[in-house]
Coordinates of C-alpha atoms in Angstrom, one line a residue:
M55 CA 204.4 318.8 133.5
R56 CA 200.6 319.6 135.4
T57 CA 199.4 317.3 133.0
L58 CA 201.5 314.0 134.4
I59 CA 201.5 314.9 137.6
G60 CA 197.2 314.8 137.2
S61 CA 197.2 311.4 135.3
S62 CA 199.7 309.9 138.1
A63 CA 197.8 310.8 140.9
L64 CA 195.0 309.6 138.8
T65 CA 196.6 306.0 138.3
L66 CA 197.7 306.2 142.8
A67 CA 193.7 307.0 142.7
L68 CA 192.6 303.7 140.5
L69 CA 195.0 301.8 142.5
G70 CA 194.1 302.9 145.5
A71 CA 190.4 301.9 144.8
T72 CA 191.6 298.7 143.4
A73 CA 193.7 297.5 146.2
L74 CA 190.0 299.0 148.9
S75 CA 187.9 296.9 146.5
A76 CA 191.0 294.1 146.6
L77 CA 190.7 293.9 150.5
A78 CA 186.5 294.0 150.6
Q79 CA 186.9 290.9 148.7
D80 CA 188.8 289.3 151.0
T81 CA 187.2 289.6 153.7
L82 CA 184.0 287.8 154.5
K83 CA 181.7 290.5 156.2
I84 CA 178.8 288.8 158.6
G85 CA 175.6 291.3 159.3
Y86 CA 174.3 291.4 162.8
V87 CA 171.1 292.8 163.0
D88 CA 170.0 293.4 166.6
P89 CA 168.8 295.2 169.7
L90 CA 172.3 297.7 170.3
S91 CA 170.9 300.4 172.4
G92 CA 167.1 301.0 173.8
G93 CA 165.6 298.3 176.2
G94 CA 167.0 295.6 174.0
A95 CA 170.6 296.8 173.9
S96 CA 171.8 294.6 177.1
I97 CA 170.9 291.5 175.5
G98 CA 172.5 292.6 171.7
Q99 CA 176.2 293.4 173.0
I100 CA 176.1 290.3 174.1
G101 CA 175.8 288.6 171.4
M102 CA 178.0 291.0 169.4
N103 CA 180.4 290.8 171.5
Q104 CA 180.3 286.9 170.5
L105 CA 180.5 286.9 167.7
N106 CA 183.4 288.9 167.4
F107 CA 185.2 286.6 169.7
I108 CA 184.1 283.7 167.2
A109 CA 185.5 285.6 164.1
D110 CA 188.7 286.5 165.7
E111 CA 189.2 282.8 166.7
I112 CA 188.8 282.0 163.3
N113 CA 190.6 284.9 162.1
A114 CA 193.3 283.0 163.7
K115 CA 193.6 280.0 161.8
G116 CA 193.4 281.7 158.8
G117 CA 189.9 282.9 158.0
V118 CA 187.2 281.3 156.4
N119 CA 188.6 279.6 152.7
G120 CA 191.6 282.1 153.3
R121 CA 189.0 284.9 154.1
K122 CA 188.9 286.8 156.9
V123 CA 186.1 286.9 159.1
E124 CA 184.3 290.9 160.1
I125 CA 181.0 291.6 162.1
V126 CA 178.8 294.6 160.8
G127 CA 176.5 295.1 163.2
Y128 CA 173.0 296.7 162.3
D129 CA 171.1 298.6 165.5
N130 CA 167.4 296.9 164.3
Q131 CA 165.8 298.6 168.1
T132 CA 163.6 295.0 168.4
N133 CA 161.9 296.6 166.5
P134 CA 160.7 294.9 162.7
Q135 CA 160.3 298.3 160.4
I136 CA 163.8 299.0 161.1
S137 CA 165.0 295.7 161.0
L138 CA 163.7 296.0 157.7
V139 CA 165.5 298.9 156.6
Q140 CA 169.0 297.5 158.6
V141 CA 168.9 294.1 156.5
Q142 CA 168.6 295.9 153.1
K143 CA 171.5 298.5 154.0
A144 CA 173.8 295.5 154.7
I145 CA 172.5 293.3 151.4
D146 CA 173.4 297.6 150.1
E147 CA 176.7 296.3 151.2
G148 CA 177.3 293.3 150.4
I149 CA 176.3 291.5 152.6
Q150 CA 175.1 287.6 152.3
V151 CA 174.6 286.4 155.8
I152 CA 172.7 287.9 158.0
V153 CA 172.5 287.2 162.6
Q154 CA 170.1 287.6 163.9
G155 CA 167.8 286.3 167.3
N156 CA 166.1 288.8 169.7
G157 CA 162.8 289.3 168.9
S158 CA 160.3 286.4 166.8
S159 CA 158.0 289.6 165.4
V160 CA 161.4 290.5 164.2
A161 CA 162.5 286.9 162.7
V162 CA 159.9 286.4 160.7
A163 CA 159.7 289.8 159.5
V164 CA 163.4 289.4 158.3
S165 CA 162.8 286.0 157.2
D166 CA 160.3 286.5 154.9
F167 CA 162.1 290.3 153.5
V168 CA 165.0 287.7 152.8
T169 CA 163.0 285.1 151.2
K170 CA 161.1 287.0 148.9
Y171 CA 164.6 289.2 148.1
N172 CA 166.2 285.9 147.0
D173 CA 163.0 285.0 144.8
R174 CA 162.9 288.7 143.1
N175 CA 167.7 288.0 143.0
P176 CA 168.4 285.4 141.7
G177 CA 172.0 284.3 141.8
A178 CA 172.7 286.9 144.6
N179 CA 170.8 284.7 148.1
V180 CA 171.0 285.8 151.1
V181 CA 170.6 283.3 154.6
H182 CA 169.0 284.1 157.0
L183 CA 171.0 282.5 160.5
N184 CA 168.4 283.0 163.8
Y185 CA 169.9 281.7 167.0
A186 CA 167.0 283.3 169.5
A187 CA 163.6 283.9 168.2
I188 CA 161.4 280.4 168.6
D189 CA 158.2 281.5 167.8
P190 CA 157.2 278.0 166.5
V191 CA 155.9 279.2 163.4
L192 CA 159.2 280.4 162.1
T193 CA 160.1 276.3 161.7
N194 CA 156.3 275.3 160.7
E195 CA 153.6 277.8 158.9
K196 CA 156.5 280.1 158.0
C197 CA 159.6 278.3 157.0
S198 CA 162.0 279.0 154.8
Y199 CA 164.7 277.5 152.8
W200 CA 166.4 280.6 153.4
H201 CA 166.9 280.6 158.1
F202 CA 168.0 278.5 160.2
T203 CA 167.6 278.4 164.1
W204 CA 169.8 277.2 166.1
D205 CA 167.5 277.8 170.0
A206 CA 165.2 274.8 170.5
S207 CA 161.4 276.2 169.8
A208 CA 159.1 277.7 172.1
D209 CA 156.8 273.9 171.4
I210 CA 160.1 272.0 172.0
K211 CA 161.2 273.9 175.2
M212 CA 157.7 273.7 176.6
E213 CA 157.3 270.1 175.6
A214 CA 160.4 269.0 177.5
L215 CA 159.6 271.8 180.7
T216 CA 156.6 271.0 181.5
N217 CA 157.2 267.1 181.4
F218 CA 159.8 267.7 183.9
I219 CA 157.3 270.5 186.2
K220 CA 154.3 267.5 185.9
E221 CA 156.1 265.5 188.3
K222 CA 156.0 268.3 191.3
E223 CA 152.9 267.5 193.7
D224 CA 153.1 271.0 195.1
L225 CA 152.9 272.7 191.6
K226 CA 148.7 273.3 192.2
K227 CA 148.9 277.1 190.4
V228 CA 150.3 279.0 187.4
Y229 CA 150.3 282.3 186.6
L230 CA 151.7 283.2 183.3
I231 CA 153.5 285.6 182.8
A232 CA 154.8 286.9 179.0
Q233 CA 155.2 289.9 175.9
D234 CA 152.9 290.7 174.1
Y235 CA 154.2 290.0 171.2
S236 CA 154.4 286.1 169.3
F237 CA 156.6 284.7 170.8
G238 CA 154.7 285.3 174.7
H239 CA 151.7 284.3 173.4
A240 CA 153.3 281.5 172.0
V241 CA 154.6 279.9 175.1
A242 CA 151.8 280.6 176.9
G243 CA 149.9 279.1 174.5
A244 CA 151.9 275.9 174.9
A245 CA 151.7 275.9 178.4
K246 CA 148.3 276.3 178.9
R247 CA 147.6 273.2 176.4
M248 CA 150.7 271.1 177.8
L249 CA 149.6 271.3 181.4
T250 CA 145.9 270.9 180.6
E251 CA 147.1 267.0 179.1
K252 CA 149.5 266.5 181.3
R253 CA 148.5 268.1 184.6
P254 CA 144.6 268.1 184.3
D255 CA 144.5 269.0 188.3
V256 CA 146.7 272.2 188.1
E257 CA 144.5 275.5 187.4
I258 CA 146.0 279.0 185.9
V259 CA 145.3 281.2 187.7
G260 CA 146.6 284.6 185.9
E261 CA 147.2 285.3 182.7
E262 CA 148.6 288.1 181.7
Y263 CA 150.8 290.3 178.3
H264 CA 152.7 293.8 178.7
P265 CA 154.7 295.6 176.4
L266 CA 157.6 294.1 175.2
V267 CA 161.0 296.6 176.8
K268 CA 159.0 299.1 177.7
I269 CA 157.9 298.3 181.6
T270 CA 160.3 299.7 183.8
D271 CA 158.2 299.6 187.2
F272 CA 156.5 295.5 187.1
S273 CA 155.6 295.9 190.5
P274 CA 151.8 296.3 189.0
Y275 CA 152.4 293.1 187.2
V276 CA 153.9 291.4 191.3
A277 CA 150.2 292.4 192.8
K278 CA 148.5 290.9 190.6
I279 CA 150.0 288.0 191.2
Q280 CA 150.1 287.7 195.0
A281 CA 146.9 288.1 194.1
S282 CA 146.1 284.8 192.4
G283 CA 147.4 282.8 195.2
A284 CA 149.6 281.8 192.8
D285 CA 152.9 279.0 194.0
T286 CA 154.5 279.0 190.0
I287 CA 154.9 281.6 187.6
I288 CA 155.8 280.3 183.7
T289 CA 157.2 283.0 181.8
G290 CA 159.5 283.0 178.2
N291 CA 160.3 287.2 179.0
W292 CA 163.9 287.5 178.4
G293 CA 166.5 290.4 179.1
Q294 CA 165.2 293.4 181.1
D295 CA 161.7 292.2 181.1
L296 CA 162.9 289.1 182.9
A297 CA 165.6 291.0 185.4
L298 CA 162.6 294.1 186.0
L299 CA 160.1 291.6 187.1
I300 CA 162.3 289.1 189.2
K301 CA 164.0 292.4 190.8
A302 CA 160.4 293.5 191.9
A303 CA 159.0 290.2 193.1
G304 CA 162.0 290.1 195.4
Q305 CA 161.3 293.7 196.1
A306 CA 157.2 292.5 196.9
G307 CA 158.5 289.0 198.7
L308 CA 156.2 287.1 196.4
D309 CA 157.4 283.2 196.8
V310 CA 156.7 280.9 194.3
D311 CA 158.4 278.5 192.0
W312 CA 159.7 279.8 188.3
Y313 CA 159.9 278.3 184.8
T314 CA 161.3 280.7 182.2
F315 CA 163.4 280.1 179.1
Y316 CA 165.9 282.7 179.4
A317 CA 166.6 283.1 183.6
G318 CA 170.4 283.2 181.9
G319 CA 169.8 286.1 179.7
A320 CA 171.8 289.9 181.1
G321 CA 170.8 291.2 184.2
A322 CA 168.7 288.3 185.4
P323 CA 171.0 286.4 187.5
T324 CA 172.0 289.9 189.0
A325 CA 168.3 290.1 190.0
I326 CA 167.8 286.3 190.9
K327 CA 170.7 286.3 193.3
Q328 CA 169.5 290.3 194.6
A329 CA 166.0 288.9 195.0
G330 CA 167.7 285.5 197.5
L331 CA 165.6 283.1 195.1
E332 CA 168.3 280.6 195.6
N333 CA 167.3 277.4 193.6
R334 CA 163.5 278.7 192.5
V335 CA 164.2 279.6 188.9
Y336 CA 164.5 277.3 186.6
Q337 CA 165.5 277.8 183.2
I338 CA 165.5 275.0 179.4
N339 CA 168.8 275.8 177.8
E340 CA 171.1 273.9 175.4
G341 CA 173.6 274.3 178.1
I342 CA 175.1 275.9 181.6
N343 CA 178.7 276.8 182.7
N344 CA 180.5 274.2 185.4
Q345 CA 178.7 271.2 183.0
G346 CA 182.3 270.1 183.5
Y347 CA 183.3 269.7 180.0
G348 CA 186.8 270.9 179.2
P349 CA 186.8 272.2 175.9
A350 CA 183.6 274.3 176.8
E351 CA 185.1 275.7 179.5
E352 CA 188.0 276.3 177.5
R353 CA 186.2 278.5 175.1
A354 CA 183.7 279.6 177.1
G355 CA 187.0 280.8 180.1
A356 CA 188.4 283.1 177.0
L357 CA 185.3 285.1 176.4
M358 CA 184.4 285.5 179.9
Q359 CA 187.3 286.7 180.5
R360 CA 187.7 289.3 177.1
F361 CA 184.2 290.9 177.9
S362 CA 184.4 290.3 181.9
D363 CA 182.6 293.0 182.2
A364 CA 179.8 291.6 180.6
P365 CA 180.0 287.4 180.7
I366 CA 176.9 286.0 179.5
Y367 CA 176.9 284.5 176.7
Y368 CA 175.3 282.0 173.8
P369 CA 176.4 278.2 173.8
R370 CA 174.2 278.1 170.5
M371 CA 176.1 280.6 168.6
F372 CA 179.0 278.6 168.7
N373 CA 176.7 275.7 167.6
M374 CA 175.3 277.7 164.8
M375 CA 178.9 279.7 163.7
D376 CA 180.7 276.1 163.9
M377 CA 178.4 274.6 161.3
V378 CA 178.4 277.3 159.5
F379 CA 181.8 277.5 158.6
K380 CA 182.0 274.3 157.9
A381 CA 179.2 274.3 155.6
M382 CA 181.6 277.1 154.1
V383 CA 183.9 275.7 153.9
E384 CA 182.7 271.8 152.5
A385 CA 181.6 273.9 149.9
G386 CA 184.7 275.7 149.2
S387 CA 182.1 278.8 148.5
E388 CA 180.6 281.5 151.1
D389 CA 177.5 282.0 148.8
P390 CA 174.8 281.0 150.2
G391 CA 173.6 279.4 147.5
D392 CA 176.8 277.6 147.9
F393 CA 176.7 276.4 151.2
V394 CA 173.3 276.2 152.9
P395 CA 172.8 272.9 150.9
K396 CA 175.9 271.8 153.5
L397 CA 173.5 273.3 156.6
E398 CA 170.9 270.5 155.9
G399 CA 171.3 266.9 157.4
M400 CA 174.7 268.6 159.2
K401 CA 176.2 267.1 162.8
L402 CA 178.0 268.3 165.6
D403 CA 178.9 267.4 168.6
S404 CA 177.2 270.4 171.1
F405 CA 179.6 272.9 172.1
A406 CA 177.9 272.6 176.1
A407 CA 178.8 269.2 176.4
G408 CA 179.9 267.2 173.2
D409 CA 176.8 265.3 172.7
E410 CA 175.8 265.2 169.5
G411 CA 173.1 267.3 167.6
F412 CA 172.0 268.0 164.1
M413 CA 170.4 270.2 161.7
R414 CA 167.5 268.9 160.4
A415 CA 166.0 269.3 156.6
D416 CA 162.8 269.3 156.8
D417 CA 162.6 272.9 158.3
H418 CA 165.8 274.0 159.5
Q419 CA 165.5 273.7 163.3
F420 CA 169.1 272.2 165.1
F421 CA 168.0 269.4 167.6
Q422 CA 170.1 269.6 170.3
P423 CA 170.1 268.2 174.1
L424 CA 168.3 270.2 176.8
Y425 CA 168.7 271.4 180.7
I426 CA 167.0 271.8 182.9
S427 CA 168.9 274.2 185.7
T428 CA 168.5 276.1 188.7
L429 CA 170.5 279.1 190.4
G430 CA 172.4 278.9 193.2
A431 CA 175.5 279.6 195.7
L432 CA 178.7 277.5 194.0
E433 CA 179.0 274.5 195.6
E434 CA 182.7 272.6 195.6
G435 CA 185.0 272.3 191.9
Q436 CA 182.8 274.7 190.0
K437 CA 184.2 277.6 187.4
F438 CA 181.5 280.0 186.7
D439 CA 179.5 281.9 189.0
E440 CA 176.9 284.3 187.0
E441 CA 177.2 288.2 186.5
H442 CA 180.3 288.2 189.3
T443 CA 177.0 287.3 191.6
G444 CA 178.9 284.4 193.3
W445 CA 176.1 281.8 192.5
G446 CA 176.0 279.3 189.5
W447 CA 174.2 277.6 187.2
K448 CA 173.1 273.7 188.7
M449 CA 171.7 270.6 186.9
A450 CA 168.0 269.5 187.8
A451 CA 167.2 267.3 184.9
S452 CA 168.6 266.5 181.6
V453 CA 166.7 265.9 178.2
P454 CA 168.6 264.0 175.1
T455 CA 168.3 264.7 171.6
E456 CA 165.9 262.4 170.6
S457 CA 163.4 262.9 173.1
T458 CA 163.2 266.9 171.7
L459 CA 161.8 265.5 168.3
L460 CA 158.8 267.4 167.7
P461 CA 157.4 267.3 164.2
T462 CA 157.3 269.6 162.0
K463 CA 154.5 271.2 159.7
C464 CA 157.3 272.5 157.2
D465 CA 155.9 272.5 153.4
M466 CA 159.7 274.4 152.7
K467 CA 159.2 275.4 148.3
R468 CA 163.3 275.4 147.5
P469 CA 164.7 276.8 145.3

């Protein structure tokens, strides 16, 4: 009798394991490797929120090729070494799709790791989906078949931004302040190079680099900017490094214009409002709220209602996941070896305004319309403010897709 009971228990256990295995196979797990603690956590959590929202959207429609999508978070603390440990952990858990964005030094490390892993493990491919790391090396010298990026590179953004500011006659003295890692140096280098070409009369009166997401008091840096006599700041800072910089500038009464890549990120709109910098802070990105495009407003509104305590989001993340899911469906497979070729050359009506963008096969850079905007009090008809400030982004200029097409040095090695 004991033997029968033991045998039955074993059978049930085996059946349970089989059911769990089948359940795991029916779930498409996507690994999100970004900061979920430390100085970058506010940015990383917003990305996690949006991915969960997108997963719920697609799951409500039946999933991808019949499989439910699950987002699995891996905290990398904005550290390249920790990131590689987390990517390996995700791979060990059967994940083949890695989403990462914050920190170009992290992205370079992840891209290299994924590429080498695929070389060593043919048929067990992993793909790196990049939504925010924009050091130009990622689509030039360090390009990889297994890496795709949906945010415009630092060179693309700076080309458009300097075309805009070269007409600003009152711009005479520029201060460059950047995070001290590959992306920060790429932004400052591009700004110097392009300003020299387009506005040789402009003087660079300061070039400052500071540790990444480690500074809590930017007042010493602001004092240097004030002493320089600058009338303009150009910065690629993001997350708390931009929010705290603007906060310190407001407290010191720094009277300058700002040109940024990521002033729409977590904490920055609040700092801009508190500093009273209405229509003084410019950003260039792939879309803003209140552009009047109905499908985007409806989708963004649902996201912001669900995550009302953290309403910032990434328009490009919608572009990214919409394209990836489309590629999987067209390939009839969620294996990167099958769906990656479908992404190359794929066209998409971009999320923010419905204008067409495309994934360039040569370097896996997504090209899309870009927009330059400023933050100020909401105007009549505008539905969305930023971080409950009562201020919203207003369009200052638009850059069509064809005007963003910079050449690439990528010499891609294909499997």
